[in-house]
mmCIF file of C-alpha atoms in Angstrom:
data_model
loop_
_atom_site.group_PDB
_atom_site.id
_atom_site.type_symbol
_atom_site.label_atom_id
_atom_site.label_comp_id
_atom_site.label_asym_id
_atom_site.label_seq_id
_atom_site.Cartn_x
_atom_site.Cartn_y
_atom_site.Cartn_z
ATOM 1 C CA MET A 131 39.405 205.557 -47.109
ATOM 2 C CA PRO A 132 36.330 203.185 -47.090
ATOM 3 C CA SER A 133 36.289 200.211 -45.463
ATOM 4 C CA GLY A 134 35.738 196.688 -46.746
ATOM 5 C CA PRO A 135 32.912 194.527 -45.947
ATOM 6 C CA ALA A 136 32.446 193.538 -42.410
ATOM 7 C CA VAL A 137 31.666 189.682 -42.971
ATOM 8 C CA ALA A 138 33.712 187.199 -45.520
ATOM 9 C CA PRO A 139 32.017 187.017 -48.606
ATOM 10 C CA GLU A 140 30.150 183.637 -49.111
ATOM 11 C CA GLY A 141 32.229 181.516 -50.513
ATOM 12 C CA ALA A 142 35.354 183.453 -49.140
ATOM 13 C CA ILE A 143 38.198 181.952 -47.065
ATOM 14 C CA VAL A 144 38.805 183.910 -43.666
ATOM 15 C CA VAL A 145 41.824 184.895 -43.010
ATOM 16 C CA PRO A 146 42.203 185.063 -38.915
ATOM 17 C CA ALA A 147 44.016 188.130 -37.066
ATOM 18 C CA GLY A 148 47.521 187.093 -36.021
ATOM 19 C CA ASP A 149 50.330 185.135 -37.265
ATOM 20 C CA ASN A 150 49.314 183.427 -41.314
ATOM 21 C CA SER A 151 52.497 182.024 -41.703
ATOM 22 C CA GLY A 152 50.448 178.447 -42.038
ATOM 23 C CA VAL A 153 47.610 179.976 -44.436
ATOM 24 C CA ASP A 154 48.108 177.834 -47.938
ATOM 25 C CA PHE A 155 47.292 181.434 -50.252
ATOM 26 C CA ARG A 156 48.663 179.482 -52.980
ATOM 27 C CA ARG A 157 45.523 178.059 -54.068
ATOM 28 C CA ALA A 158 44.406 180.250 -57.407
ATOM 29 C CA GLY A 159 40.590 181.517 -58.292
ATOM 30 C CA VAL A 160 39.528 182.337 -54.878
ATOM 31 C CA THR A 161 38.859 184.821 -52.779
ATOM 32 C CA PHE A 162 40.272 185.555 -49.184
ATOM 33 C CA TRP A 163 39.111 188.264 -46.539
ATOM 34 C CA PHE A 164 41.520 189.613 -44.071
ATOM 35 C CA ALA A 165 39.756 189.847 -40.701
ATOM 36 C CA PRO A 166 39.958 192.867 -38.999
ATOM 37 C CA GLY A 167 43.130 193.267 -37.023
ATOM 38 C CA VAL A 168 46.808 192.939 -37.362
ATOM 39 C CA HIS A 169 48.111 189.716 -39.750
ATOM 40 C CA THR A 170 51.668 188.731 -40.159
ATOM 41 C CA LEU A 171 53.652 186.424 -42.607
ATOM 42 C CA GLY A 172 56.140 184.933 -40.673
ATOM 43 C CA THR A 173 59.444 185.806 -39.933
ATOM 44 C CA ASP A 174 61.249 184.917 -43.130
ATOM 45 C CA LYS A 175 62.559 187.878 -45.086
ATOM 46 C CA TYR A 176 61.046 186.087 -47.835
ATOM 47 C CA SER A 177 57.500 185.467 -46.228
ATOM 48 C CA GLN A 178 55.145 186.714 -47.985
ATOM 49 C CA ILE A 179 52.039 185.971 -50.254
ATOM 50 C CA ILE A 180 52.868 184.329 -53.375
ATOM 51 C CA ALA A 181 49.325 185.588 -56.095
ATOM 52 C CA GLN A 182 47.460 183.284 -57.638
ATOM 53 C CA ASP A 183 45.390 184.281 -61.122
ATOM 54 C CA GLY A 184 41.841 185.229 -60.446
ATOM 55 C CA ASN A 185 42.780 185.567 -56.917
ATOM 56 C CA THR A 186 41.041 188.757 -54.645
ATOM 57 C CA TYR A 187 42.735 189.375 -51.676
ATOM 58 C CA LEU A 188 39.991 191.470 -49.380
ATOM 59 C CA GLY A 189 40.040 193.294 -46.089
ATOM 60 C CA GLY A 190 37.614 193.083 -43.469
ATOM 61 C CA PRO A 191 36.981 196.639 -41.212
ATOM 62 C CA GLY A 192 41.302 197.753 -40.031
ATOM 63 C CA ALA A 193 42.196 194.447 -41.831
ATOM 64 C CA ILE A 194 46.139 195.178 -41.804
ATOM 65 C CA ILE A 195 49.080 193.363 -43.003
ATOM 66 C CA ASP A 196 52.255 194.199 -41.378
ATOM 67 C CA GLY A 197 55.643 192.922 -42.424
ATOM 68 C CA GLN A 198 57.158 193.698 -39.418
ATOM 69 C CA ASN A 199 60.378 195.374 -40.871
ATOM 70 C CA ARG A 200 61.164 191.486 -41.594
ATOM 71 C CA ASN A 201 59.625 190.681 -44.500
ATOM 72 C CA HIS A 202 60.646 192.429 -48.279
ATOM 73 C CA TYR A 203 57.181 191.686 -50.310
ATOM 74 C CA ALA A 204 53.752 191.548 -49.322
ATOM 75 C CA PHE A 205 52.231 190.349 -52.910
ATOM 76 C CA THR A 206 54.342 188.377 -55.532
ATOM 77 C CA ASN A 207 54.324 186.397 -58.046
ATOM 78 C CA THR A 208 53.249 187.147 -62.111
ATOM 79 C CA ALA A 209 50.079 186.363 -61.667
ATOM 80 C CA GLN A 210 47.261 187.943 -63.604
ATOM 81 C CA ASN A 211 43.793 188.905 -62.536
ATOM 82 C CA VAL A 212 44.119 189.765 -58.868
ATOM 83 C CA VAL A 213 42.464 191.882 -56.671
ATOM 84 C CA VAL A 214 43.631 193.688 -53.799
ATOM 85 C CA ARG A 215 41.322 195.882 -52.002
ATOM 86 C CA TYR A 216 40.479 196.954 -48.286
ATOM 87 C CA LEU A 217 43.903 196.430 -46.825
ATOM 88 C CA THR A 218 46.721 198.702 -44.939
ATOM 89 C CA ILE A 219 49.709 197.030 -45.805
ATOM 90 C CA ARG A 220 53.336 198.566 -43.663
ATOM 91 C CA ASN A 221 56.002 198.128 -42.561
ATOM 92 C CA PHE A 222 57.421 195.888 -45.238
ATOM 93 C CA GLY A 223 61.101 195.871 -46.317
ATOM 94 C CA ARG A 224 64.790 195.278 -43.828
ATOM 95 C CA TYR A 225 65.347 197.957 -41.901
ATOM 96 C CA SER A 226 68.895 197.763 -39.458
ATOM 97 C CA ASP A 227 71.695 199.342 -37.484
ATOM 98 C CA ASP A 228 73.824 196.655 -39.016
ATOM 99 C CA PRO A 229 75.751 198.302 -41.679
ATOM 100 C CA THR A 230 76.492 194.732 -42.728
ATOM 101 C CA GLU A 231 72.644 193.396 -42.776
ATOM 102 C CA ASP A 232 71.116 192.687 -45.607
ATOM 103 C CA TYR A 233 68.337 195.646 -45.822
ATOM 104 C CA GLY A 234 66.403 194.693 -48.671
ATOM 105 C CA ASN A 235 63.678 196.321 -50.873
ATOM 106 C CA PHE A 236 65.388 199.100 -52.447
ATOM 107 C CA ASP A 237 64.034 199.530 -56.107
ATOM 108 C CA GLN A 238 61.725 196.437 -54.821
ATOM 109 C CA GLY A 239 57.424 196.798 -54.813
ATOM 110 C CA VAL A 240 55.981 195.385 -52.202
ATOM 111 C CA VAL A 241 52.415 195.134 -53.478
ATOM 112 C CA ASN A 242 52.560 193.201 -57.073
ATOM 113 C CA HIS A 243 56.296 193.083 -56.960
ATOM 114 C CA ASP A 244 56.741 190.923 -59.763
ATOM 115 C CA ALA A 245 54.881 193.353 -62.338
ATOM 116 C CA GLY A 246 51.889 191.033 -62.978
ATOM 117 C CA ASP A 247 49.093 191.989 -65.743
ATOM 118 C CA HIS A 248 45.537 192.507 -64.996
ATOM 119 C CA TRP A 249 45.807 193.328 -60.993
ATOM 120 C CA THR A 250 43.445 195.799 -59.351
ATOM 121 C CA ILE A 251 44.656 197.299 -56.641
ATOM 122 C CA GLU A 252 42.040 199.706 -54.864
ATOM 123 C CA TYR A 253 41.263 201.319 -51.441
ATOM 124 C CA ASN A 254 44.445 200.384 -49.518
ATOM 125 C CA THR A 255 46.807 201.875 -47.000
ATOM 126 C CA ILE A 256 49.955 201.239 -48.293
ATOM 127 C CA VAL A 257 52.534 203.219 -45.945
ATOM 128 C CA ASN A 258 55.848 202.402 -44.175
ATOM 129 C CA ASN A 259 57.652 199.959 -46.785
ATOM 130 C CA ARG A 260 61.361 200.539 -47.657
ATOM 131 C CA GLY A 261 60.963 200.710 -51.352
ATOM 132 C CA ALA A 262 57.806 201.432 -53.943
ATOM 133 C CA GLY A 263 54.658 200.197 -52.399
ATOM 134 C CA VAL A 264 52.939 199.460 -55.413
ATOM 135 C CA PHE A 265 54.563 197.936 -58.779
ATOM 136 C CA LEU A 266 52.854 198.168 -61.840
ATOM 137 C CA GLY A 267 52.134 195.464 -64.557
ATOM 138 C CA SER A 268 50.539 196.223 -67.781
ATOM 139 C CA HIS A 269 46.443 196.819 -67.822
ATOM 140 C CA ASN A 270 46.912 197.440 -63.916
ATOM 141 C CA LYS A 271 44.009 199.490 -61.992
ATOM 142 C CA VAL A 272 45.201 201.316 -59.145
ATOM 143 C CA SER A 273 42.712 203.802 -57.406
ATOM 144 C CA PHE A 274 41.225 205.531 -54.281
ATOM 145 C CA ASN A 275 45.060 204.010 -52.481
ATOM 146 C CA CYS A 276 46.402 205.742 -49.867
ATOM 147 C CA LEU A 277 50.499 205.763 -50.693
ATOM 148 C CA LYS A 278 52.273 207.600 -47.984
ATOM 149 C CA ASP A 279 55.479 207.767 -46.600
ATOM 150 C CA ASN A 280 57.093 204.326 -48.576
ATOM 151 C CA GLY A 281 60.776 204.606 -48.667
ATOM 152 C CA GLN A 282 61.796 205.608 -52.287
ATOM 153 C CA TYR A 283 58.041 206.096 -54.018
ATOM 154 C CA GLY A 284 54.773 205.501 -53.918
ATOM 155 C CA PHE A 285 54.853 202.947 -57.412
ATOM 156 C CA SER A 286 56.943 202.297 -59.623
#
């Protein structure tokens, strides 16, 4: 799998590795460049990136967004013209040995959860998630990804 750019593109918002729960991902029409390393979104099951129209989410070499088996989704919203590239997106959906706990995420998608239109999802590794790795909306382009070991299916 090709890796993303080693440095942030000009004008991109740099997202450092580590806890990204304080990053404002709700700005539209911008590029977010995820630095190499592991990124987390918070500890709540609904901690997620709510995509905005025209946004690009771009991973540097070895950039990983890890749901920690706590967060249900990585990228949500019905935003249009969103790009997700060069990221490893793993461990979304909840797992528990407690049968009374809300496992969540079966019949749910981790990337493009709300099936937004005109998304481009390329060169990602989407692995070890509980439901579907990717949901598709109209005119989506999903290519050159590794969709592996997701709980139900790669995409829906």
